[in-house]
Coordinates of C-alpha atoms and ligand atoms in Angstrom, one line a residue:
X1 CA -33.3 -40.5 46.8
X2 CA -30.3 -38.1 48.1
X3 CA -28.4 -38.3 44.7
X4 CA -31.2 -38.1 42.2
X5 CA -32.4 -34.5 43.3
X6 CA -35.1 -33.5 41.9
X7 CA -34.4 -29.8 41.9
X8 CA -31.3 -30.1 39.6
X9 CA -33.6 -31.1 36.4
X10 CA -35.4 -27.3 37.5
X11 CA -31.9 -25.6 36.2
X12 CA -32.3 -24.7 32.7
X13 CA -31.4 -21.2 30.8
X14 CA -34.5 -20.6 31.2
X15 CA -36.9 -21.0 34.6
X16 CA -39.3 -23.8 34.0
X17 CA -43.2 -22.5 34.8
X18 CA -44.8 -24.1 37.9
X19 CA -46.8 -26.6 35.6
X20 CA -43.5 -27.4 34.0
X21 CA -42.2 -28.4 37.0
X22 CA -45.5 -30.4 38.2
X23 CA -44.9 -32.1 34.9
X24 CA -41.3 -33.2 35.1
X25 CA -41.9 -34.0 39.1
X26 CA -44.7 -36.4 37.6
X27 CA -42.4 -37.7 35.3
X28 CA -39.9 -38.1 38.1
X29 CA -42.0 -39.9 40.3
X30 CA -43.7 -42.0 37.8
X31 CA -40.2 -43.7 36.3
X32 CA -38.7 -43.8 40.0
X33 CA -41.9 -45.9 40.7
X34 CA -42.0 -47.9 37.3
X35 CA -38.2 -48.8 37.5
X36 CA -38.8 -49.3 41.1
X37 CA -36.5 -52.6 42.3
X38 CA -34.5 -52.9 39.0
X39 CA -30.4 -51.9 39.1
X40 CA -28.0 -52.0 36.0
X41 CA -25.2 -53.9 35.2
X42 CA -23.2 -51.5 37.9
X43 CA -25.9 -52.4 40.5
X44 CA -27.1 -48.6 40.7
X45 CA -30.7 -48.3 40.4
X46 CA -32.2 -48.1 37.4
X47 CA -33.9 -45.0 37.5
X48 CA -30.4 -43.0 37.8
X49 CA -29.5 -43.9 34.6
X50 CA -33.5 -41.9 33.0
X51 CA -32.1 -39.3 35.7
X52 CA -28.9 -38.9 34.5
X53 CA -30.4 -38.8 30.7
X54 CA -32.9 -36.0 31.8
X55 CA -30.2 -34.2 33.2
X56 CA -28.1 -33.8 29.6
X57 CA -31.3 -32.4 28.1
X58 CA -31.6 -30.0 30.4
X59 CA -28.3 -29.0 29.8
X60 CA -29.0 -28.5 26.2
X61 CA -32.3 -26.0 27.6
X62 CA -34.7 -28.2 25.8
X63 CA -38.3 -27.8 27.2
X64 CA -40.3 -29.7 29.8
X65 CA -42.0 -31.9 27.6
X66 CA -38.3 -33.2 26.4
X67 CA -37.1 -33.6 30.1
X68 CA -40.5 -35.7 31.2
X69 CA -40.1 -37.6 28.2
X70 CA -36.3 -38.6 29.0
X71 CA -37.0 -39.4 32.2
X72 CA -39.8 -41.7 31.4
X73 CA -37.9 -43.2 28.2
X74 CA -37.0 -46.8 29.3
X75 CA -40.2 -47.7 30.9
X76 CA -42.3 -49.3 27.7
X77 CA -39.2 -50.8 27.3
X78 CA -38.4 -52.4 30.3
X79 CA -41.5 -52.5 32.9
X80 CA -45.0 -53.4 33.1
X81 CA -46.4 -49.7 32.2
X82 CA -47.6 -49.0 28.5
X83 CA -47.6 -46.3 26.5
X84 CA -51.1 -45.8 27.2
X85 CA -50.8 -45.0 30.6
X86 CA -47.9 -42.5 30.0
X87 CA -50.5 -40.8 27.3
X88 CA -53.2 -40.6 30.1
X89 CA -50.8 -39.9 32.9
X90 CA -48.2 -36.8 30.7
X91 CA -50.7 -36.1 27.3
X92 CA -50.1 -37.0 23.9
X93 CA -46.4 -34.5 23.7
X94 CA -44.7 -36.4 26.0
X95 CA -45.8 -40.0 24.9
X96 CA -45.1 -39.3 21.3
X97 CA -41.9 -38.6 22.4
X98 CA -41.2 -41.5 24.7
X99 CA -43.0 -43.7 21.5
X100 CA -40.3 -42.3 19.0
X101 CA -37.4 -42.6 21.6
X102 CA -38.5 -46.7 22.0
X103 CA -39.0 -47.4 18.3
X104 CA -35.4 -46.2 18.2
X105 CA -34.5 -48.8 20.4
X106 CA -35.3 -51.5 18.0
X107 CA -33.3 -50.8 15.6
X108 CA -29.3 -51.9 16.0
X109 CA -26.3 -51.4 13.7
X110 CA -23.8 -54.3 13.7
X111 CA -20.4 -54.9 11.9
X112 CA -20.5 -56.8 8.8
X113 CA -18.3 -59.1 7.1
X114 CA -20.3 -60.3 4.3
X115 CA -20.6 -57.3 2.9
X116 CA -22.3 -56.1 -0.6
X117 CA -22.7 -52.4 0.6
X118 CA -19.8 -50.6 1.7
X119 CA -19.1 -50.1 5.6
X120 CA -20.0 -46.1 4.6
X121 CA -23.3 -46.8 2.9
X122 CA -24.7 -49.0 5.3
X123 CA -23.5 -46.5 8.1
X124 CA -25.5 -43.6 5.7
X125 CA -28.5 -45.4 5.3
X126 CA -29.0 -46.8 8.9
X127 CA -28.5 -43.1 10.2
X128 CA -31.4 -42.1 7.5
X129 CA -33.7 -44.2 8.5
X130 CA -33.1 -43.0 12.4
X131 CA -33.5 -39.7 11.3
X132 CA -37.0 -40.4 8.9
X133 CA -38.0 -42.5 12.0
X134 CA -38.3 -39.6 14.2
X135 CA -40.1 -36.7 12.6
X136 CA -39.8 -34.6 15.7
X137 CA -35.7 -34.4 16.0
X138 CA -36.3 -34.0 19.9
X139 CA -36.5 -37.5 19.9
X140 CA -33.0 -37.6 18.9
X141 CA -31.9 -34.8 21.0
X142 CA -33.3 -37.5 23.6
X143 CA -31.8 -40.8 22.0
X144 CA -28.2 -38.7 22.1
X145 CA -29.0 -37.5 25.7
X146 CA -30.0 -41.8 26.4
X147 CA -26.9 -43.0 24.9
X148 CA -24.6 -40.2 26.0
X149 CA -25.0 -41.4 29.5
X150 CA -24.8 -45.3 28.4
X151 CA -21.3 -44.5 27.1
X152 CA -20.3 -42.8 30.1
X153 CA -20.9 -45.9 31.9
X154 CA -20.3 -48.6 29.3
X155 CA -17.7 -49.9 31.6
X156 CA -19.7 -52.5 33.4
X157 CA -21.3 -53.9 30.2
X158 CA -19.6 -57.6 29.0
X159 CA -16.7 -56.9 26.5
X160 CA -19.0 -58.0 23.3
X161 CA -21.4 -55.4 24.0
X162 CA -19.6 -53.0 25.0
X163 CA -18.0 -53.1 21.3
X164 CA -21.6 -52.9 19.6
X165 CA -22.8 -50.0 21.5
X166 CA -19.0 -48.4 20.9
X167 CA -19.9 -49.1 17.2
X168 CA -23.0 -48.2 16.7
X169 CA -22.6 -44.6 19.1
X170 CA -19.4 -43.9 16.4
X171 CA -21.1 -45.0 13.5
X172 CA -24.7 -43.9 13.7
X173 CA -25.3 -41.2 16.9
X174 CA -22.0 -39.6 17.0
X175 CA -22.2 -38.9 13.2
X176 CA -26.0 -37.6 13.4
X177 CA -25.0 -34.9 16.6
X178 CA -22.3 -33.9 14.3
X179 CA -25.1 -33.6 11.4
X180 CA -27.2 -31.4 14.2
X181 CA -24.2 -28.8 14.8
X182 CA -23.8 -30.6 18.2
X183 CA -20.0 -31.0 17.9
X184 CA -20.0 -31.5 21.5
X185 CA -22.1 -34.2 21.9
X186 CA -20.9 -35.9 18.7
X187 CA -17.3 -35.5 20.2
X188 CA -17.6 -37.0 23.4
X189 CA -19.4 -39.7 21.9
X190 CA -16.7 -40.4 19.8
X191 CA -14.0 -40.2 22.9
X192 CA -15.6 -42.6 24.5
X193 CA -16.0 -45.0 21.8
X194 CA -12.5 -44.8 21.3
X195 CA -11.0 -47.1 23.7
X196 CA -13.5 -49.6 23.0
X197 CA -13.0 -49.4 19.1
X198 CA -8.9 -49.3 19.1
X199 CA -7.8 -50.1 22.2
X200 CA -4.2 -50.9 21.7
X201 CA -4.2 -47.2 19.8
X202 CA -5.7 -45.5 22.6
X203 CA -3.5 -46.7 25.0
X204 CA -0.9 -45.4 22.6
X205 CA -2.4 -42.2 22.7
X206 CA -2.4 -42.3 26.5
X207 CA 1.4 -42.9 26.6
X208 CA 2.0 -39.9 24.1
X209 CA -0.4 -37.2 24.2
X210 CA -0.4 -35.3 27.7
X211 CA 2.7 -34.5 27.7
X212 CA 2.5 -33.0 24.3
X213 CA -0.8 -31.5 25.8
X214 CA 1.4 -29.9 28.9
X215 CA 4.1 -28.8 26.9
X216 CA 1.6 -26.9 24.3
X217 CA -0.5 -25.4 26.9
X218 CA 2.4 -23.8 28.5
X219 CA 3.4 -22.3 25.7
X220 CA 0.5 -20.8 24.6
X221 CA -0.3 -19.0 28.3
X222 CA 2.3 -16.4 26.6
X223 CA 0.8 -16.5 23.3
X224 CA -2.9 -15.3 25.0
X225 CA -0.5 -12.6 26.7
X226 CA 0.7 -11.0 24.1
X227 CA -3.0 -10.9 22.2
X228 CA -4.6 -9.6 25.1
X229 CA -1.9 -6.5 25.1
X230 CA -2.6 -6.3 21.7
X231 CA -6.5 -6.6 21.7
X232 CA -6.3 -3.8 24.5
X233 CA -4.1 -1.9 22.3
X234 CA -6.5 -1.2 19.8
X235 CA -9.8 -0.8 21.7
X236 CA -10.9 -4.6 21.7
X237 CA -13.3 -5.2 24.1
X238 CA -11.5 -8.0 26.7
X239 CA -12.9 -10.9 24.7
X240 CA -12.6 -15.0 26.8
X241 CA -9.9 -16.6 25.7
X242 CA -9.2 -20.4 26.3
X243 CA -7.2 -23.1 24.5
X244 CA -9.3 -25.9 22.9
X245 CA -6.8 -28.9 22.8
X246 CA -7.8 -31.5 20.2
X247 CA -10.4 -34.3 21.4
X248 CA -8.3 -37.9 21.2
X249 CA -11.0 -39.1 19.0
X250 CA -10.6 -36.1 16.0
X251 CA -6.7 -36.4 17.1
X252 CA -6.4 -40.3 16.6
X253 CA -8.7 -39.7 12.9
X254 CA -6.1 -36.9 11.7
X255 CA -2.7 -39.0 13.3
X256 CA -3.6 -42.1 11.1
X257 CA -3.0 -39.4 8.5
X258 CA 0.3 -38.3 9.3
X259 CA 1.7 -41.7 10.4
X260 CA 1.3 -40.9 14.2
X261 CA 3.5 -38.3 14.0
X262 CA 1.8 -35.9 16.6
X263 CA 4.8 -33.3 15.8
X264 CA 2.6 -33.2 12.8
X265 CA -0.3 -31.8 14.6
X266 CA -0.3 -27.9 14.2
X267 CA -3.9 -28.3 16.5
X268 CA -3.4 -30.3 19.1
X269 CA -4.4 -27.1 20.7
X270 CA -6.1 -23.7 19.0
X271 CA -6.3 -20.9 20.8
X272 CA -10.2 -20.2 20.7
X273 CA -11.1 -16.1 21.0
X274 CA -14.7 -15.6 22.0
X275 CA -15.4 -11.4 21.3
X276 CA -18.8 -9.8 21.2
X277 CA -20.1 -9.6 17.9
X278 CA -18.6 -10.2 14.2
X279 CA -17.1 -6.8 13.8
X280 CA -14.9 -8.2 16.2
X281 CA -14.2 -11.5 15.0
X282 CA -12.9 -9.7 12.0
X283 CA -10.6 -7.2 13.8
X284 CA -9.2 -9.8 16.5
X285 CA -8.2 -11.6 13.2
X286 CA -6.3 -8.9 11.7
X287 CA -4.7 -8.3 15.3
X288 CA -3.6 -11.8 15.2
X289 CA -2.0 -11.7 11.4
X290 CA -0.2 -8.1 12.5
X291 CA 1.1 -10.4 15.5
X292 CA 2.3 -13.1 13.4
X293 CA 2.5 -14.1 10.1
X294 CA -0.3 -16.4 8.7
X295 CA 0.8 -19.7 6.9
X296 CA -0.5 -19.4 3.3
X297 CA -3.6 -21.6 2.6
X298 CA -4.7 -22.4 6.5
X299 CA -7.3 -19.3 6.5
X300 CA -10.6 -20.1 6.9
X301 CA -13.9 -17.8 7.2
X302 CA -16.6 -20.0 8.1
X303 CA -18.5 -17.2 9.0
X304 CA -18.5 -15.9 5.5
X305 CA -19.5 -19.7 4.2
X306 CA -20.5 -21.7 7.4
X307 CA -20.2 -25.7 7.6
X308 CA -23.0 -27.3 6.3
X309 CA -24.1 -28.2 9.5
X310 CA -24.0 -24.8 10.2
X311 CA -20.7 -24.3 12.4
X312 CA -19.5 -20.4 11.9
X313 CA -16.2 -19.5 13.0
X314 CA -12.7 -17.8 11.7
X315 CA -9.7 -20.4 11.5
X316 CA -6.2 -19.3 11.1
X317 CA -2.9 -21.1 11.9
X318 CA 0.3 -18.8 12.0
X319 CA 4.1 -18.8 12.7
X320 CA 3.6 -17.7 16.2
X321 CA 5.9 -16.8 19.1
X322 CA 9.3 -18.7 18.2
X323 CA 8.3 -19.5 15.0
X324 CA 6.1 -22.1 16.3
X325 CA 2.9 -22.6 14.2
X326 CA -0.5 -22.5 16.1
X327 CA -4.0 -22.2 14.9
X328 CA -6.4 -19.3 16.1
X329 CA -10.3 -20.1 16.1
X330 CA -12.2 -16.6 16.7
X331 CA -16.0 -16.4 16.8
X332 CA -19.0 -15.0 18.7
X333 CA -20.7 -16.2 21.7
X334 CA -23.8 -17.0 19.7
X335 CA -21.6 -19.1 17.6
X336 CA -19.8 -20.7 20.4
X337 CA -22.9 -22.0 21.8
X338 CA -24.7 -23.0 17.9
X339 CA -21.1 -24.5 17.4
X340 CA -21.4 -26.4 20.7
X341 CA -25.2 -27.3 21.3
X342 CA -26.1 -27.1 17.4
X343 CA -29.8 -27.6 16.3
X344 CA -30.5 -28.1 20.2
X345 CA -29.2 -24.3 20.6
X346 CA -30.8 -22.8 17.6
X347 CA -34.2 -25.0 19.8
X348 CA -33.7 -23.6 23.0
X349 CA -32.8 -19.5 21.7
X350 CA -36.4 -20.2 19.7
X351 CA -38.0 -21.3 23.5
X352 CA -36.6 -18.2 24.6
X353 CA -39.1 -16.4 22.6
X354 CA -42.3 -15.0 24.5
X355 CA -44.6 -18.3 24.9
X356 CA -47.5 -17.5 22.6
X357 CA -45.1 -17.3 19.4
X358 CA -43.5 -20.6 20.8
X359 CA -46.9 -22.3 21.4
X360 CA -47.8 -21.2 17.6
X361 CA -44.3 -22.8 16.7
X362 CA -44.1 -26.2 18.3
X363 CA -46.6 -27.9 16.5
X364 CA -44.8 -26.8 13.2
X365 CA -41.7 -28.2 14.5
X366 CA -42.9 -31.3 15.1
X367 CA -43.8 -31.4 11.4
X368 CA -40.2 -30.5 10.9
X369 CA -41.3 -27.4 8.7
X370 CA -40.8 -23.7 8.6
X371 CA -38.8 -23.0 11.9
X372 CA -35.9 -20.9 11.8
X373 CA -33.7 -23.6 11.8
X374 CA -34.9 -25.2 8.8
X375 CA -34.6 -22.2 7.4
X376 CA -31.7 -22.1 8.0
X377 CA -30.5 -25.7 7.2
X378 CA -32.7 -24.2 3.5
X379 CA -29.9 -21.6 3.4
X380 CA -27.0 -23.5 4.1
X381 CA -28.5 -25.9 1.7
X382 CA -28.7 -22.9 -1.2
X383 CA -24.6 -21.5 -0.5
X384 CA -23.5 -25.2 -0.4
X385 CA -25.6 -27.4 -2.8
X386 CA -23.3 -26.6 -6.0
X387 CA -20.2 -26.9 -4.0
X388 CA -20.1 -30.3 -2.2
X389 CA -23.5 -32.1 -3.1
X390 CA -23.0 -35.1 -0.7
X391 CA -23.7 -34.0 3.0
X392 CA -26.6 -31.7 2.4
X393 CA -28.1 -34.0 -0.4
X394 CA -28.5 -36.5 2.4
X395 CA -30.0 -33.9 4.7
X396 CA -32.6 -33.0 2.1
X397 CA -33.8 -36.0 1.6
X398 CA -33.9 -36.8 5.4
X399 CA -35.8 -33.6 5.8
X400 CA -38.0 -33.3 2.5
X401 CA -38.4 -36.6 2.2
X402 CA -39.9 -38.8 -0.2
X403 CA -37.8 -42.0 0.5
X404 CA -38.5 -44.6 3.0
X405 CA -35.3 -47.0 5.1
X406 CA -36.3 -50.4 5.2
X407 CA -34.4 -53.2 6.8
X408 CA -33.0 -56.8 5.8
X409 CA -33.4 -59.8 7.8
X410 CA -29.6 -59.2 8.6
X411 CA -30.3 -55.8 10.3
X412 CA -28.9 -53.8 7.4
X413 CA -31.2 -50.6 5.7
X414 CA -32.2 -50.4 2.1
X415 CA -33.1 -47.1 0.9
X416 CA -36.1 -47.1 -1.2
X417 CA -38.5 -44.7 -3.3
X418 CA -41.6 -44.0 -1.2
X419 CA -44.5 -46.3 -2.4
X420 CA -41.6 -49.4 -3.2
X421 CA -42.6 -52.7 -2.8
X422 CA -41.1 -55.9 -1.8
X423 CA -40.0 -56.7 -5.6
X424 CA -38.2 -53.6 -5.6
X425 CA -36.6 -54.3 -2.4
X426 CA -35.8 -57.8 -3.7
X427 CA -34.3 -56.4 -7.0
X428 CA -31.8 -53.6 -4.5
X429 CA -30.4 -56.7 -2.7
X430 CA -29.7 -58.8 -5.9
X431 CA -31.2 -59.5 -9.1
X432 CA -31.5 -63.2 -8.4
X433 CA -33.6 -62.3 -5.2
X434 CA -35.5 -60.3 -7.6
X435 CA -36.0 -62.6 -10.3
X436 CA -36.6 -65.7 -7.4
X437 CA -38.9 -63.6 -5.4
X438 CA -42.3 -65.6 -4.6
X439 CA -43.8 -63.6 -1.7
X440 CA -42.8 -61.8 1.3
X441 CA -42.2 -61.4 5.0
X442 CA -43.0 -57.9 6.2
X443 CA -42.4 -57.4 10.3
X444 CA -43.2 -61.3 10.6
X445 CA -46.3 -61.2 8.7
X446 CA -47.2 -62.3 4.9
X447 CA -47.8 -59.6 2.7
X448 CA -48.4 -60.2 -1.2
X449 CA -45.2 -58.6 -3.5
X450 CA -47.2 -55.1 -4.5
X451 CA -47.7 -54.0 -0.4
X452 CA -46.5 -50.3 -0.1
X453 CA -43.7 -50.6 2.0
X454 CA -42.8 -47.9 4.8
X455 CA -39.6 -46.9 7.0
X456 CA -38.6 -49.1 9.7
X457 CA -40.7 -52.5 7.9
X458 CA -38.4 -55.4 8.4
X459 CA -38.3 -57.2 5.1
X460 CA -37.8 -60.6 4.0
X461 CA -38.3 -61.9 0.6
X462 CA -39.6 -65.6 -0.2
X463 CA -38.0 -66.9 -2.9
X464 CA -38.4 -70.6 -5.2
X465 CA -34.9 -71.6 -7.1
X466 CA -35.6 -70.8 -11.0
X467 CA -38.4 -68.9 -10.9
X468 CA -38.7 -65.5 -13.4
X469 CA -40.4 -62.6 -13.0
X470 CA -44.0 -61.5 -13.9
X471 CA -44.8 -59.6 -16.6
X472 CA -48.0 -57.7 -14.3
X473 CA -45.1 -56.9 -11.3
X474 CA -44.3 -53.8 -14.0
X475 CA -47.9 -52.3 -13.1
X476 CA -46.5 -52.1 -9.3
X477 CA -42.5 -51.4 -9.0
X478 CA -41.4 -48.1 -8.0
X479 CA -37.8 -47.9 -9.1
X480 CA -36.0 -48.1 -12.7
X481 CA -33.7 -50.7 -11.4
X482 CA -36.6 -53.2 -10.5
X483 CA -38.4 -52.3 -13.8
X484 CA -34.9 -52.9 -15.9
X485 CA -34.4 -56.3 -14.4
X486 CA -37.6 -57.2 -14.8
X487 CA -37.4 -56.1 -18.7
X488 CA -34.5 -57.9 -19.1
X489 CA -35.5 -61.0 -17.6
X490 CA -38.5 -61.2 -19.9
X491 CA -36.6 -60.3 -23.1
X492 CA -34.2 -62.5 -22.4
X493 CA -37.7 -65.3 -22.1
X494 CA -38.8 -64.1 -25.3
X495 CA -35.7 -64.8 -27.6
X496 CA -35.3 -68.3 -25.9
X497 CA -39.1 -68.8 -27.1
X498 CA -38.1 -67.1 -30.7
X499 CA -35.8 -69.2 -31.3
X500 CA -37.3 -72.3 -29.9
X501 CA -34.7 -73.1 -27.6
X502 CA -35.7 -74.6 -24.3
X503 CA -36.3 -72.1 -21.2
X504 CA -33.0 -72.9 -18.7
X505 CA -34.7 -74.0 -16.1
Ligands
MN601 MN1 -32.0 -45.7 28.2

């Protein structure tokens, strides 16, 4: 087919080996057959859309195995092929991955009126269980790649879907590539959520914002002049300079906080510095603050303390040329790409590696153990644990995990102790589903109230009106707040018999 060229998913940082190639031109062929006849919603074929995913990935310089596996990620899904075949057909790699990358597919996150957890939580717990559910993360780097290129076209989906895919990209997969360092990804997710999410807003923004945009942009061409001169000056190697104007999405988030008042916005566009090495970063800075005076308070050294999520870079804003304030952002090139591409980066730097030590490493990646960027996550973990707890709490227990995210009839995820049962499921939702509990649903089947739950079960609990606990469910519940209610319900039995009053029905 003339616009799905084949060659283009060859182009990666690094040259793919002939069997890599063989593989993904199997891969190619094989989905082009499988999809063969089918079109989407915009009546272009099918397969485009597993081209187009494959295509992201290999802009991110993930391996072969990653861009067969994209490429063949809709067909268990959505044709007659099995997983089987694919395992015959590509090896056990490659299937695993397309078998993650369709489990994720099951699972949907709605909007929720009826609420008991908070819009936050349930947001948290549904992105934990997507990230327990795929113990090799390049199934998410896949998933991201999937539903980067179903946002870019989510225009000829009906309006009611279009704002549940919208929802869930903001909610679940935009928030996880931010969690991966992949601010890129996790950005343009988010723009193109936008106009689906708050549509009256965006078209606000539309009517405001590129003129501001213009206006700033001009400016700051004379700003960069004056820094280069300087930089030159004083023996700076001629870093690349651009402007990095605000995304709408992260623009529209911080607006809301000043009232829409863009004149508000010191960043609606940084000036980004990309030097050499950090010896640099650290001089460019002092050029800038020579330059201009830094407003007290804005100065940031994330290279010093990165972001959890591992984003390293220095931030100043200062009263610039007329007095006007601007923010600087200076860092590496290694940094620029980690702060771009995230885990995916750190990924394809470790493929660059000669292949024996990568061979040796895979298979302890999939594992999600040991590799440099877990170390890392480990470090970042250690400078930031006693500082901010929440974000990198979450991550260690996504990574290191010994919990499991099970889901309600209603679509929303429970977060559970490994080895909970359905009693302490029952006793998370509400004590009366607890108390009531008579037997359970677990993925359509009956299962008896002590059955070792595990992520991704879909759970529903049986219950009979008036019913208490058993005393023998103690021998089997996993978590204090099961085991309390349970207590509580039986003490509460005993004193009625005590006192000889009649059991309330
Ligand atoms: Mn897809």
């Amino acid at each position: 087919m003339e616009e799905y060229q084949l060659e283009t998913l060859y182009r990666t940082r690094r040259p793919f080996s002939d069997e890599e190639r063989a593989l993904i031109a199997r891969a190619y062929d094989f989905s082009m057959a499988a999809h063969e006849g089918q079109t989407r919603k915009s009546g272009e074929p099918y397969f485009g859309h597993c081209f187009e995913a494959a295509r992201i990935t290999t802009f991110w310089g993930l391996d072969a195995a990653v861009v067969a596996a994209a490429l063949l990620h809709d067909i268990v899904e959505d044709t007659p092929r099995t997983l089987a075949e694919i395992k015959q057909e590509f090896g056990a790699e490659t299937a695993s991955l397309v078998d993650g990358v369709t489990k994720l597919g099951h699972f949907k996150f709605r909007e929720r009126k009826d609420e008991w957890l908070d819009e936050h939580e349930r947001a948290e717990n549904f992105r934990k269980m997507i990230f327990a559910l795929s113990d090799d993360l390049r199934v998410i780097f896949i998933k991201l790649a999937d539903r980067l290129h179903n946002m870019r076209t989510l225009g000829s989906l009906p309006p009611e879907k279009q704002k549940r895919v919208a929802l869930e990209t903001e909610e679940v997969y935009a928030s996880l590539a931010y969690r991966l360092g992949m601010a890129r990804v996790a950005g343009e997710l988010e723009d193109l959520a936008l106009p689906y999410l708050h549509p009256a807003d965006y078209a606000w923004l539309l009517a405001h914002v590129p003129e501001q945009l213009d206006e700033r942009e001009a400016y700051l061409k004379g700003v960069v002049l004056e820094l280069e001169a300087s930089l030159r000056e004083n023996g700076v190697p001629l870093p690349h300079i651009d402007f990095r104007a605000k995304r709408y999405s992260s623009l529209y988030k911080k607006l809301i906080r000043y009232d829409m008042d863009i004149s508000q916005i010191y960043d609606l566009v940084a000036v980004r510095v990309i030097v050499a090495n950090v010896e640099d970063c650290y001089k460019t800075l002092g050029l800038i603050h020579q330059l201009w005076p830094p407003l007290p308070g804005r100065f940031k050294d994330y290279i010093a303390l990165p972001k959890p999520n591992g984003y390293q870079s220095l931030h100043t804003t200062v009263f610039c040329v007329d007095g006007r304030i601007t923010e600087f952002q200076v860092r590496t090139i290694e940094m620029h790409e980690a702060a771009e591409y995230g885990i995916a980066a750190h990924w394809a730097y470790e493929k660059d590696k000669d292949t024996k030590s990568y061979r040796r490493r895979r298979p302890v990646f999939a594992d999600g153990k040991d590799v440099r960027w877990v170390q890392q996550l480990r470090a970042w973990q250690e400078a930031y644990d006693t500082k901010r707890g929440g974000f990198m709490d979450s991550l260690k227990v996504d990574f290191f995990s010994d919990r499991i995210y099970v889901v309600t009839p209603k679509g929303d995820v429970i977060d559970l102790p490994q080895g909970a049962t359905p009693i302490d499921f029952a006793y998370q939702i509400h004590s009366e589903v607890g108390d009531e509990a008579v037997g359970a649903r677990v993925n359509g089947g009956i299962a008896t109230l002590d059955r070792t739950l595990k992520t991704g079960d879909l759970i529903e609990i049986l219950r009979q009106k008036g019913k208490k606990p058993s005393e023998n469910w103690l021998e089997f519940v996993k978590t204090s707040l099961a085991r309390d209610r349970i207590r509580d319900a039986l003490k509460k039995r005993d004193l009625l018999d005590r006192f000889g009053l009649k059991r309330k029905k």
